[in-house]
Short mmCIF file of C-alpha atoms in Angstrom, two decimals:
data_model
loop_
_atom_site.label_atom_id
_atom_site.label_comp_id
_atom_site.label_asym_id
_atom_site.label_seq_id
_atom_site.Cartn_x
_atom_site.Cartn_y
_atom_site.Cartn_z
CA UNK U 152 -51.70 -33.42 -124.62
CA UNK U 153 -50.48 -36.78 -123.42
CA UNK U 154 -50.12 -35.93 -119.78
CA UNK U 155 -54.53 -35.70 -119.55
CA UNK U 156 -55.57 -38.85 -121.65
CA UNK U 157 -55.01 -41.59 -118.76
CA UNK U 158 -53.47 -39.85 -116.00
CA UNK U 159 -56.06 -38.48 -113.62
CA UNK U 160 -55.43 -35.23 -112.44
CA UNK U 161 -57.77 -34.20 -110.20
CA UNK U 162 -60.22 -31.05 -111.05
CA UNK U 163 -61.95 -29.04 -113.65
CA UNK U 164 -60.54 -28.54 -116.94
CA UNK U 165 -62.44 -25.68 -117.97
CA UNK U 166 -59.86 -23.90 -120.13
CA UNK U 167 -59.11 -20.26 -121.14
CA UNK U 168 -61.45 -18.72 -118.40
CA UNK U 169 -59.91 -15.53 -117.48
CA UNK U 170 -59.06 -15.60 -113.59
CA UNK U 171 -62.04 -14.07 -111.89
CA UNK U 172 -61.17 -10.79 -109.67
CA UNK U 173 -62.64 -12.10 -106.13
CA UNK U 174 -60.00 -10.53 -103.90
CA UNK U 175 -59.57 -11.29 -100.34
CA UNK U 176 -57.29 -10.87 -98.17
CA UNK U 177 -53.98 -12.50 -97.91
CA UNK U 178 -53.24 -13.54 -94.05
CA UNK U 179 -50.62 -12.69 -92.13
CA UNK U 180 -47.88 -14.67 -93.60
CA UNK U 181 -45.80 -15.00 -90.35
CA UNK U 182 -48.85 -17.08 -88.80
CA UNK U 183 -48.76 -19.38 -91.74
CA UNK U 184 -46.51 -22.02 -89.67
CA UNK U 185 -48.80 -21.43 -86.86
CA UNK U 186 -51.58 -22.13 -89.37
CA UNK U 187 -50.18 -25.29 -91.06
CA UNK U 188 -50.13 -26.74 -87.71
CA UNK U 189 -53.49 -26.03 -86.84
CA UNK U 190 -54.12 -27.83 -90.90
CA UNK U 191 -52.09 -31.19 -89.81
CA UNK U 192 -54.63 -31.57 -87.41
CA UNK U 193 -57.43 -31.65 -89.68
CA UNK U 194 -58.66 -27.96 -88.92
CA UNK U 195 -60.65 -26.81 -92.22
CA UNK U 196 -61.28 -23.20 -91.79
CA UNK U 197 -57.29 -22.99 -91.04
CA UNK U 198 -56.80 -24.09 -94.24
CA UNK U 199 -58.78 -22.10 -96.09
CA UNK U 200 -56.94 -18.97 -94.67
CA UNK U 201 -53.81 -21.11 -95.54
CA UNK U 202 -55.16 -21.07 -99.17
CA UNK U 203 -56.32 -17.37 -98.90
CA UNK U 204 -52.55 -16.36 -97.99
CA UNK U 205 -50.81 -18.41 -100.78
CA UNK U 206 -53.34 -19.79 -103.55
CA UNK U 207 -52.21 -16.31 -105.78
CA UNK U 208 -48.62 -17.15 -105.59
CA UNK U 209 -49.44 -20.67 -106.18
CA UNK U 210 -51.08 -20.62 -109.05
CA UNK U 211 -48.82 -17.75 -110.27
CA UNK U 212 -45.69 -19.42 -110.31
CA UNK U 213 -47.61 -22.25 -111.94
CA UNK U 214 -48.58 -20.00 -114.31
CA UNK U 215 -45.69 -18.52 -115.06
CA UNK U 216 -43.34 -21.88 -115.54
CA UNK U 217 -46.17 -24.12 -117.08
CA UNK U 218 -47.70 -20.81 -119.56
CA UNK U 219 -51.36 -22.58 -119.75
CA UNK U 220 -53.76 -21.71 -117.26
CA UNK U 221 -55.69 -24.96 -117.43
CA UNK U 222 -52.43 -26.75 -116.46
CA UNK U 223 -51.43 -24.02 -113.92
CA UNK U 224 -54.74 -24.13 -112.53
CA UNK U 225 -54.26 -28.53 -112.28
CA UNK U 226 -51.22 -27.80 -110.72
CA UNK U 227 -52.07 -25.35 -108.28
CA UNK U 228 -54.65 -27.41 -107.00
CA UNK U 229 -52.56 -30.64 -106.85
CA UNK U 230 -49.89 -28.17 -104.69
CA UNK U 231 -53.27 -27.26 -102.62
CA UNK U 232 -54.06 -30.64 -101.77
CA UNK U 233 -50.82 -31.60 -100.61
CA UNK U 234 -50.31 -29.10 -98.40
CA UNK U 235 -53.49 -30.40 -96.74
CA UNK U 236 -52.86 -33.89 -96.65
CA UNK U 237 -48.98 -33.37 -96.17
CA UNK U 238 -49.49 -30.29 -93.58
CA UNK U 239 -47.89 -32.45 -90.75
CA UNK U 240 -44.44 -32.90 -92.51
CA UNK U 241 -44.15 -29.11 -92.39
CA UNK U 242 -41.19 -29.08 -90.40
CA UNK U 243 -40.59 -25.08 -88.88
CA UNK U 244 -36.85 -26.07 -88.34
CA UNK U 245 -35.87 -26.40 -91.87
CA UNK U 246 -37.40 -23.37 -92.83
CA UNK U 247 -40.15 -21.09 -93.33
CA UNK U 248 -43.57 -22.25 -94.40
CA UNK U 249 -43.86 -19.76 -97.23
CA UNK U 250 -40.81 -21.44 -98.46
CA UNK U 251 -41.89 -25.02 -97.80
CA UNK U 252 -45.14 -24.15 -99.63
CA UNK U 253 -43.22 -22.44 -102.78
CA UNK U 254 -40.87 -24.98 -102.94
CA UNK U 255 -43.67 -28.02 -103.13
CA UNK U 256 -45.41 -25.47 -105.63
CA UNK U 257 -42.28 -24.89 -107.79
CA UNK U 258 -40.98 -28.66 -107.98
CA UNK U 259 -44.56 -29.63 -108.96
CA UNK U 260 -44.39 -27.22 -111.90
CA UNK U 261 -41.01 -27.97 -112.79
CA UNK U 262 -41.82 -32.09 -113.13
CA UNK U 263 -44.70 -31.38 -114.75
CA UNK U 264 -43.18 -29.16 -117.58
CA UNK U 265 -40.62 -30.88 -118.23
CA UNK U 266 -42.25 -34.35 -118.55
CA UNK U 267 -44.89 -32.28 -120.86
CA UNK U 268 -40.86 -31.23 -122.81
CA UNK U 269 -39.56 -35.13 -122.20
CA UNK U 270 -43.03 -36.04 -124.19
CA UNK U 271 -43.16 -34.24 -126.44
CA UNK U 272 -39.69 -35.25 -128.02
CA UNK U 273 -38.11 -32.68 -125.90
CA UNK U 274 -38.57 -29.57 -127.77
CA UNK U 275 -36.29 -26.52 -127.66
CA UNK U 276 -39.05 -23.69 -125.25
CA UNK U 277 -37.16 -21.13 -127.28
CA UNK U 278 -38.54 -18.14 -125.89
CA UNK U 279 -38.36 -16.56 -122.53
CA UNK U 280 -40.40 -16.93 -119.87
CA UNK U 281 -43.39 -14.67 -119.76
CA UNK U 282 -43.21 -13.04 -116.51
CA UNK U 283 -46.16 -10.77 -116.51
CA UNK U 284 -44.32 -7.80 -114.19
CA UNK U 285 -47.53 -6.15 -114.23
CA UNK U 286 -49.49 -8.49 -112.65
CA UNK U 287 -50.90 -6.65 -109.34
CA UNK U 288 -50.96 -7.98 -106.33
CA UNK U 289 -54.44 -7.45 -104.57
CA UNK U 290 -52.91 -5.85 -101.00
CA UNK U 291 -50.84 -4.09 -99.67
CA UNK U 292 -48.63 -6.31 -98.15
CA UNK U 293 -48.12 -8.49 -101.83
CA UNK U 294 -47.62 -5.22 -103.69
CA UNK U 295 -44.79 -4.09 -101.16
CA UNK U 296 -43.01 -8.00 -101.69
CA UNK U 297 -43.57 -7.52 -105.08
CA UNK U 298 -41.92 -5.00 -105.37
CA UNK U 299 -39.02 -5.80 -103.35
CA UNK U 300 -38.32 -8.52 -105.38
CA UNK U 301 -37.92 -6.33 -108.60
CA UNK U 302 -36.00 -3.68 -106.71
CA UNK U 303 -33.65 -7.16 -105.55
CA UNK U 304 -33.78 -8.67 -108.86
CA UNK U 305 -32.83 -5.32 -110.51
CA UNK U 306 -29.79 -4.97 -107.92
CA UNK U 307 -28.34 -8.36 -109.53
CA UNK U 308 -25.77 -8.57 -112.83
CA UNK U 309 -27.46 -9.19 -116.46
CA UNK U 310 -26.72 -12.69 -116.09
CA UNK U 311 -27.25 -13.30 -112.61
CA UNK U 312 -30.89 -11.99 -112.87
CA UNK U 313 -31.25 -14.33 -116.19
CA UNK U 314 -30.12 -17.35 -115.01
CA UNK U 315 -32.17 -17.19 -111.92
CA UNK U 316 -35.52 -15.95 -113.07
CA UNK U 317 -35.31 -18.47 -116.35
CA UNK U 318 -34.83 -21.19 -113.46
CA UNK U 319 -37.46 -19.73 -111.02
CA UNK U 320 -39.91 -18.17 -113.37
CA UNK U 321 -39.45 -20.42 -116.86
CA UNK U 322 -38.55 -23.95 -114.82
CA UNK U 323 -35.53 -24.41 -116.92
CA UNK U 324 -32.60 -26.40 -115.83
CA UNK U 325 -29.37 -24.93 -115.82
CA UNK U 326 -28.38 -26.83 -118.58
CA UNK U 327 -31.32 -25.36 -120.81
CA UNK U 328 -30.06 -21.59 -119.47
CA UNK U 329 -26.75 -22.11 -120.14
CA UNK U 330 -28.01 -22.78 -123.69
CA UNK U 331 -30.37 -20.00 -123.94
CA UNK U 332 -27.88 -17.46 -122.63
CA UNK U 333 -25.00 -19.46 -124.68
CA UNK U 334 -22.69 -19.22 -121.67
CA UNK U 335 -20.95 -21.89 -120.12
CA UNK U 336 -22.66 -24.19 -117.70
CA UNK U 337 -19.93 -23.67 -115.23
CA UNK U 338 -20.81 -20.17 -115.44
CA UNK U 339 -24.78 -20.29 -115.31
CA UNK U 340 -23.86 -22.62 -111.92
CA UNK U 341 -22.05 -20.01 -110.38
CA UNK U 342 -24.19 -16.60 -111.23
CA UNK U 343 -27.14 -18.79 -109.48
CA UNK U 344 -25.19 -19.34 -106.46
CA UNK U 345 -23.97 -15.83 -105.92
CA UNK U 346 -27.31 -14.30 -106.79
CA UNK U 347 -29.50 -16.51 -104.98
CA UNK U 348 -26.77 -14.62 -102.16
CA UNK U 349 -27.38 -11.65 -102.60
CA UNK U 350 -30.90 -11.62 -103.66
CA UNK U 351 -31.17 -13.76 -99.76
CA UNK U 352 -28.73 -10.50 -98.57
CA UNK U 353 -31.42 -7.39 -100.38
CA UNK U 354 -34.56 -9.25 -99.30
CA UNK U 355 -33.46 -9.32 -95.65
CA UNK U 356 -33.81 -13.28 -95.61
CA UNK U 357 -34.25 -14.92 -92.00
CA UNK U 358 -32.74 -18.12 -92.27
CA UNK X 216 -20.95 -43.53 -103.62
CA UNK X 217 -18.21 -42.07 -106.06
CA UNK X 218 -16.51 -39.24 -105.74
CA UNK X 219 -16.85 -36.72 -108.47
CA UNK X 220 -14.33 -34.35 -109.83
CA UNK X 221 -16.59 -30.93 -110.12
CA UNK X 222 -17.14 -29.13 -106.74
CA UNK X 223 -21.01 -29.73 -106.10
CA UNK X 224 -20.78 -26.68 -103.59
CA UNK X 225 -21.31 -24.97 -107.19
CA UNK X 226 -24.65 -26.78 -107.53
CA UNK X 227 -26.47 -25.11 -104.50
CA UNK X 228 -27.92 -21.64 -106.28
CA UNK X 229 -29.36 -24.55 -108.99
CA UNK X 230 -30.62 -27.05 -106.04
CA UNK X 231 -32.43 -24.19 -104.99
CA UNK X 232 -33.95 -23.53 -107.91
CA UNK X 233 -34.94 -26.62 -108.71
CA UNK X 234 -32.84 -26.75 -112.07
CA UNK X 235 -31.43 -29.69 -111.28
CA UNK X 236 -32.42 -32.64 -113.00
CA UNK X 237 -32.40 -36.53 -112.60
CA UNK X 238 -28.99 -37.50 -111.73
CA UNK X 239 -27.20 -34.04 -110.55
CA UNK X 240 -30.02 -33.93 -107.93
CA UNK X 241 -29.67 -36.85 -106.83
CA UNK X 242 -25.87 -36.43 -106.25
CA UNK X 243 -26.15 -33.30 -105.13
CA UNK X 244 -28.74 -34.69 -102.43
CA UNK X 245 -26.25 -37.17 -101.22
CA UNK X 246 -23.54 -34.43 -100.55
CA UNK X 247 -26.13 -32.23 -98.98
CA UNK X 248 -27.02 -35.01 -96.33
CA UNK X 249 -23.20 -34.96 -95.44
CA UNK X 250 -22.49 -31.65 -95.95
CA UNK X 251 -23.84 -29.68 -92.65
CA UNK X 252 -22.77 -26.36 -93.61
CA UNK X 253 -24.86 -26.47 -97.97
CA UNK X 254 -27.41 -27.66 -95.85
CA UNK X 255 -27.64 -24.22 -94.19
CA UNK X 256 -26.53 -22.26 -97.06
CA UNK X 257 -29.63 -24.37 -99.14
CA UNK X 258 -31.86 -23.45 -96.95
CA UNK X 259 -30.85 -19.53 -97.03
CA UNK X 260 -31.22 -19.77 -100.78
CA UNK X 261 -34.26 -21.54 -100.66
CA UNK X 262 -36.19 -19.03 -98.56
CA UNK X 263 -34.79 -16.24 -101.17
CA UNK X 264 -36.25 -18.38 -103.97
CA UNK X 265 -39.32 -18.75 -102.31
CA UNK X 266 -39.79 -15.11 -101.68
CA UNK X 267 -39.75 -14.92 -105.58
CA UNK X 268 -42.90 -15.87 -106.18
CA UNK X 269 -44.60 -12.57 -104.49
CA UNK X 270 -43.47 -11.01 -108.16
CA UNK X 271 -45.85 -13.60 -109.97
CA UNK X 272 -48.89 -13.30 -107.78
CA UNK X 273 -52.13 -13.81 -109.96
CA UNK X 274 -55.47 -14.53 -108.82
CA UNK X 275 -56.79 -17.87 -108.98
CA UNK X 276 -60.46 -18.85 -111.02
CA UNK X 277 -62.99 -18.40 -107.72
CA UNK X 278 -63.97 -22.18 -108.70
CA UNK X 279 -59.87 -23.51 -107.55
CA UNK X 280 -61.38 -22.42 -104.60
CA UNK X 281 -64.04 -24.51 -104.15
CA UNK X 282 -62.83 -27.60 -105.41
CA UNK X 283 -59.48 -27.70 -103.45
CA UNK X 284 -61.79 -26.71 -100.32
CA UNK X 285 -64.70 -29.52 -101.18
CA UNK X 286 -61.47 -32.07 -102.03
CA UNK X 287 -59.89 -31.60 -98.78
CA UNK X 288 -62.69 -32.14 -96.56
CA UNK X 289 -62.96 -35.63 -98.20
CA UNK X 290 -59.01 -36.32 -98.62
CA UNK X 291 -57.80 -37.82 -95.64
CA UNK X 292 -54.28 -36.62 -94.14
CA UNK X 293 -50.80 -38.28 -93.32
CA UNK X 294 -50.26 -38.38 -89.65
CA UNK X 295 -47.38 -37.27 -88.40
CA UNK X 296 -44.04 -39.08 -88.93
CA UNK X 297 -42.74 -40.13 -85.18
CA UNK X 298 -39.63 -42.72 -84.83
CA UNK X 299 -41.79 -44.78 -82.72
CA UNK X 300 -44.41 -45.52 -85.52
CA UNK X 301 -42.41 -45.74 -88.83
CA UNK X 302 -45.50 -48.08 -90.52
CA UNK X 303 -47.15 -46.77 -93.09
CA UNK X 304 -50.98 -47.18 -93.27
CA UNK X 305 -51.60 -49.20 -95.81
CA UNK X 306 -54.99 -47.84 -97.66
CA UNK X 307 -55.70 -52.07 -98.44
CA UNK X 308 -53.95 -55.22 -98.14
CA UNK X 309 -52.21 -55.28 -100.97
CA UNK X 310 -50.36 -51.95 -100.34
CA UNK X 311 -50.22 -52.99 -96.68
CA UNK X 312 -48.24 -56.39 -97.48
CA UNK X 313 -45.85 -54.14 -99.84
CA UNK X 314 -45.64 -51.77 -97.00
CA UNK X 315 -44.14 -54.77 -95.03
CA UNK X 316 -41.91 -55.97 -97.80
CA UNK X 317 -40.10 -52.54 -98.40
CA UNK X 318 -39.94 -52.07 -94.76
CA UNK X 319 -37.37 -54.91 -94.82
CA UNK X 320 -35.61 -53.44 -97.84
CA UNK X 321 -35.95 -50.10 -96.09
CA UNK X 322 -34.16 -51.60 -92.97
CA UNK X 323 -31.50 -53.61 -94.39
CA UNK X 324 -30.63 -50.89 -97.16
CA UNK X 325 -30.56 -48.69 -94.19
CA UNK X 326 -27.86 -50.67 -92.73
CA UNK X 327 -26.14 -50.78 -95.60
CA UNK X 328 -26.50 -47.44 -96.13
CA UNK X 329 -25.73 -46.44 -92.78
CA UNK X 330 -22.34 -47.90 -93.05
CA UNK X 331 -21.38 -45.19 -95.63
CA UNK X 332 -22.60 -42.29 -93.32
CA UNK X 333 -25.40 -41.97 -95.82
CA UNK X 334 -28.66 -42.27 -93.17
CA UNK X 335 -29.86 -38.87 -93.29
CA UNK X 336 -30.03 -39.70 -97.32
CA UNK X 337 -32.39 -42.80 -96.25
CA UNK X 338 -34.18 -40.69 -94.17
CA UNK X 339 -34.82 -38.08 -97.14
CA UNK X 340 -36.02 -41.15 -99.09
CA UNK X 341 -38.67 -42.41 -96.42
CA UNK X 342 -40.50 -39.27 -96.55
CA UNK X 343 -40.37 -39.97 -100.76
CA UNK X 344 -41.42 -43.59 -100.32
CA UNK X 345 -44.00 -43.05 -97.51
CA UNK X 346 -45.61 -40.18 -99.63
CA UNK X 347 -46.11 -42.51 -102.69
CA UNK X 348 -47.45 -45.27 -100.32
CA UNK X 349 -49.81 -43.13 -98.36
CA UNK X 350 -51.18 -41.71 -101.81
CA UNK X 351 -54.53 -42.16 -101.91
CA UNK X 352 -54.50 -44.19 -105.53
CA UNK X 353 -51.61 -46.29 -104.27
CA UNK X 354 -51.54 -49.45 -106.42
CA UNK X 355 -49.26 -52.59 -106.26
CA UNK X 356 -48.06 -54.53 -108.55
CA UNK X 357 -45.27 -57.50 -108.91
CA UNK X 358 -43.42 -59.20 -111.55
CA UNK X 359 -40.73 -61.97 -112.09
CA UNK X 360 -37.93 -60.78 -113.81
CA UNK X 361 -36.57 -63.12 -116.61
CA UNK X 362 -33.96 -65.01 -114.72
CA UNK X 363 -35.39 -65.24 -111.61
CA UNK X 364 -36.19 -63.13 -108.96
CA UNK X 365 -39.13 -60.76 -108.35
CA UNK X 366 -39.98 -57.12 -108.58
CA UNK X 367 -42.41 -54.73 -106.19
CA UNK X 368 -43.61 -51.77 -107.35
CA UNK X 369 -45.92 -48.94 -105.95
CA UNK X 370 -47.40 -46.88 -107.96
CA UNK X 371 -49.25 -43.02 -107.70
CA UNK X 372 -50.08 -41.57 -110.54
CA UNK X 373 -51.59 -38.87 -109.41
CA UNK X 374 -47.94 -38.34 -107.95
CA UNK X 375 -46.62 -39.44 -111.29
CA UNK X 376 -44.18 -41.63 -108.89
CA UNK X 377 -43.20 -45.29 -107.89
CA UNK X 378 -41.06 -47.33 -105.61
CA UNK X 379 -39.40 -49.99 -106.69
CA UNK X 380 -37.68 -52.81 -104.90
CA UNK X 381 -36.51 -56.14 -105.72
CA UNK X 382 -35.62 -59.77 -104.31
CA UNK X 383 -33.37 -62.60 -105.08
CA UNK X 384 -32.57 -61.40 -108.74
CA UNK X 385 -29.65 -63.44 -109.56
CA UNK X 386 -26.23 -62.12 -108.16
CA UNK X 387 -24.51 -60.20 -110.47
CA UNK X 388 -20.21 -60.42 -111.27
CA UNK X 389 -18.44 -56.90 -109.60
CA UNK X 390 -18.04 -54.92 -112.99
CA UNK X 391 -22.26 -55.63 -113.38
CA UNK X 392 -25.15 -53.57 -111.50
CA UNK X 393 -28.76 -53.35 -112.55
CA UNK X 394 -29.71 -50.17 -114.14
CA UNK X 395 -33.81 -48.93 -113.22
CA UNK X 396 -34.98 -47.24 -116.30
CA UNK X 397 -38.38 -45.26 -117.62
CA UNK X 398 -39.30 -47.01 -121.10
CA UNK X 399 -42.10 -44.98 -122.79
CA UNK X 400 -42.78 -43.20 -126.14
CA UNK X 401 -40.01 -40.68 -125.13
CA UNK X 402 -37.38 -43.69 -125.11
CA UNK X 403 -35.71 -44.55 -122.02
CA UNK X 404 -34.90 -42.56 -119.18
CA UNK X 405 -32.31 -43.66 -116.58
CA UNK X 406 -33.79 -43.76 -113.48
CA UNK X 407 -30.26 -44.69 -111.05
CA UNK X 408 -28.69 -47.80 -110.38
CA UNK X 409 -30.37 -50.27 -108.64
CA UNK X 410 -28.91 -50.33 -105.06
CA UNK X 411 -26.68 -53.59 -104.08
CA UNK X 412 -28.77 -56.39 -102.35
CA UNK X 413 -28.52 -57.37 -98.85
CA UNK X 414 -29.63 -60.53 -97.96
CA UNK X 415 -31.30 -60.78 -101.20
CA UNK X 416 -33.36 -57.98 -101.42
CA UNK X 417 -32.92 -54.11 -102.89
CA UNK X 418 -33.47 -51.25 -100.84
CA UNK X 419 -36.14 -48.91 -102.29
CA UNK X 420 -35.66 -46.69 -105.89
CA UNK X 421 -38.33 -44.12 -105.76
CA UNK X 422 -39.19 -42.84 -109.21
CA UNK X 423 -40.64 -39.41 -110.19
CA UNK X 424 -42.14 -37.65 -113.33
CA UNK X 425 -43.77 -40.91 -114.74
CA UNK X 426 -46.04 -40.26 -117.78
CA UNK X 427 -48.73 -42.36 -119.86
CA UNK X 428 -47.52 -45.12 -121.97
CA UNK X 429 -44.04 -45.62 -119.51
CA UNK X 430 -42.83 -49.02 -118.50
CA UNK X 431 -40.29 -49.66 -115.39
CA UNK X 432 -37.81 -51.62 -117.06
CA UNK X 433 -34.43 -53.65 -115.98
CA UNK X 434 -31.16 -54.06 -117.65
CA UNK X 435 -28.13 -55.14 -116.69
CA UNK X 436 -25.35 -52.73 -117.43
CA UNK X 437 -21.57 -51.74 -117.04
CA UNK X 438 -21.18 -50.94 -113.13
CA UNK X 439 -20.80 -47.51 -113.78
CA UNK X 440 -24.22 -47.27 -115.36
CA UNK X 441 -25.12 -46.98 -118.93
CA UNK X 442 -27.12 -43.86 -120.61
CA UNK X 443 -28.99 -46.01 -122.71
CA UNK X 444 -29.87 -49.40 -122.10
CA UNK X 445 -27.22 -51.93 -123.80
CA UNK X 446 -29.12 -55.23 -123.05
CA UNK X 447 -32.79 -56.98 -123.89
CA UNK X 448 -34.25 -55.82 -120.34
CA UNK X 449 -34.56 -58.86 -117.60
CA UNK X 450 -37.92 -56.68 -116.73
CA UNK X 451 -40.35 -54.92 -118.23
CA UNK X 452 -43.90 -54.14 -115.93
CA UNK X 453 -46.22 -51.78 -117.90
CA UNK X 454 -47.66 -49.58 -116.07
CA UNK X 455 -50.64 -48.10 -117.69
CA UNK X 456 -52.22 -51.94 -116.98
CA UNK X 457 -52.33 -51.34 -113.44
CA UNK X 458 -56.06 -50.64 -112.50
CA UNK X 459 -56.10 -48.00 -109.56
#
């Protein structure tokens, strides 16, 4: 792998360990603005609730677009970290913090496959994305958003619910789905607009 | 900026799920900064894309836990950004003197830009710029292009990103720009046009996704850009040699 010979990436590389089962509980995520706050200003046991309530989605999504747990695992904690150091730039106004910590979660696993694809002669990720449906969530509370997100991903068209979760879950560009589905890229543009919509509509979205 | 012929209100499921790439993102950013009412609709979409990761919720290894807790106790944090107190801390001189330098470019391409109703754009960049220069393995380095003039660049690899800026490279005839690209053992990757000089100097190119073995290279291309480079470059800075 190119991306670890001289490019430090901070963290254990102990491979192939299966994730240990050490629930706790996830906090309350509608504090987790009021939390990040509390992080920016260097507050450490804040931010280990802060990790409590999103490490598993973290390192899930990692999981799921990068398929290698020792890179997920990299990632995750490099998405960790910069919600720590980067906790003051959380800005409430532009949106949630859930969202702000997804989306620095997602781009980071999105660069980092596809510069893993750009070296490695950019080959064709043929397959689609592994998204392990029955992965449990450890409470309540995840199971029930879980599982609103299937019921809203099953309420989408064929292609709708492709083209996003091939995006979301596989980090593909829409180039790559249009290829994968063989539809036109005009096409794959439009079902991601109109069912990011109404998945925002069935999941009861504030924004 | 030039005006494109496809609709880039199509683009905004994609923007928020990250599948753009390179130079649709970067468009698409610049229409977003104008474009009051995507920015709303963006950020609808985005908090529907974020909720999709409760469906791929897996436990973490127990020791993730103790390293990003034992990291962050030692990893200092950015202080807030406030208008009054735009400089970034410089982590040592050298950063601190290239913290000065793209200040200026920062200013004067933000008068530039500013004349194209493009600021909030600028603005979008700072926060890119000042998150590569407050990294904590920020590294600078400089080197003279072929004909004259010379080139700034910081470096984070642990954010696999750069700035770049430039001063006094040799004026250039209208149908010329400079072209930024990535030159590694992939080839090389376009990495934008290199924005006009005022005064002499470039405002800032940030540059993501870097990987081992690439070098930050200069060409001088067709104004409307090139997709591969057509010219001997007028720079070339690897950037593996840079000790961090």
């Amino acid at each position: 792998m190119r991306d670890g010979q001289s490019w430090p990436s901070p963290g254990d590389r102990g491979a192939g360990q299966p994730p240990a089962h050490d629930p706790r509980p996830a906090g309350p995520a509608g504090d987790l603005g009021a939390l990040l706050a509390q992080v920016a200003r260097g507050d450490q046991p804040a931010f280990e609730t802060v990790y409590d309530s999103v490490a598993g989605q973290v390192f899930g999504l990692a999981r799921s677009v990068l398929r290698d747990p020792a890179q997920a695992e990299e990632v995750a904690q490099e998405v960790l970290l910069e919600v720590w150091r980067t906790a003051s730039r959380f800005d409430a106004s532009r949106g949630s913090a859930m969202a702000w910590v997804m989306m620095l979660a997602h781009r980071r696993a999105v660069d980092r496959v596809r510069s893993r694809q750009a070296s490695a002669e950019r080959e064709v990720r043929a397959s689609s994305p592994d998204i392990d449906y029955d992965v449990v969530a450890e409470t309540v509370e995840g199971r029930l958003d879980a599982e609103r997100v299937r019921k809203c991903l099953g309420a989408l068209t064929e292609l709708q619910r492709e083209s996003i979760t091939l995006a979301y879950y596989g980090g593909y560009t829409y180039r790559e789905v249009a290829g994968l589905l063989d539809v036109a890229v005009g096409t794959v543009k439009t079902r991601m607009r109109d069912g990011l919509i109404r998945l925002r509509d069935c999941l009861g979205v504030d924004w | 900026m030039k005006i494109r012929r496809t609709d880039p209100h199509t683009l905004l499921g994609a923007y928020a799920l990250d599948a753009l790439t390179g130079a649709d993102r970067a468009r698409f950013a610049r229409h977003l900064a104008v474009c009051e009412s995507c920015r709303r609709e963006a950020r609808g979409l985005q908090e529907a894309t974020g909720r999709l990761a409760a469906a791929a919720v897996t436990q973490p290894p127990d020791r993730l836990r103790e390293q990003v807790l034992a990291t962050a106790a030692r990893t200092r944090q950015l202080a807030p950004l406030t208008r009054e107190t735009s400089a970034w801390p410089g982590r040592r001189w050298g950063v601190a003197i290239a913290c000065g330098l793209l200040a200026v470019a920062l200013a004067v391409g933000g008068i530039a830009i500013n004349t194209q109703h493009q600021l909030s754009v600028e603005q979008a960049h700072a926060r890119d710029i000042a998150a590569v220069l407050n990294a904590p393995d920020a590294t600078m380095m400089t080197a003279q292009a072929a004909d004259g003039g010379t080139a700034t660049v910081v470096m984070s690899k642990l954010d696999r990103a750069l700035v770049f800026t430039a001063s006094s490279l040799p004026a250039l005839p209208s149908s010329r720009r400079y072209q930024l690209w990535l030159m590694g053992p992939r080839g090389a990757h376009p990495e934008g046009m290199l924005p006009m000089p005022h005064q002499g100097m470039t405002a800032p190119v940030v540059v993501k996704g870097l990987t081992a073995g690439d070098k930050v290279g200069l060409t001088v291309e067709p104004a409307g850009g090139a997709s591969h480079p057509t010219a001997p470059p007028v720079l070339l800075l690897s950037l593996t040699s840079a000790s961090s």
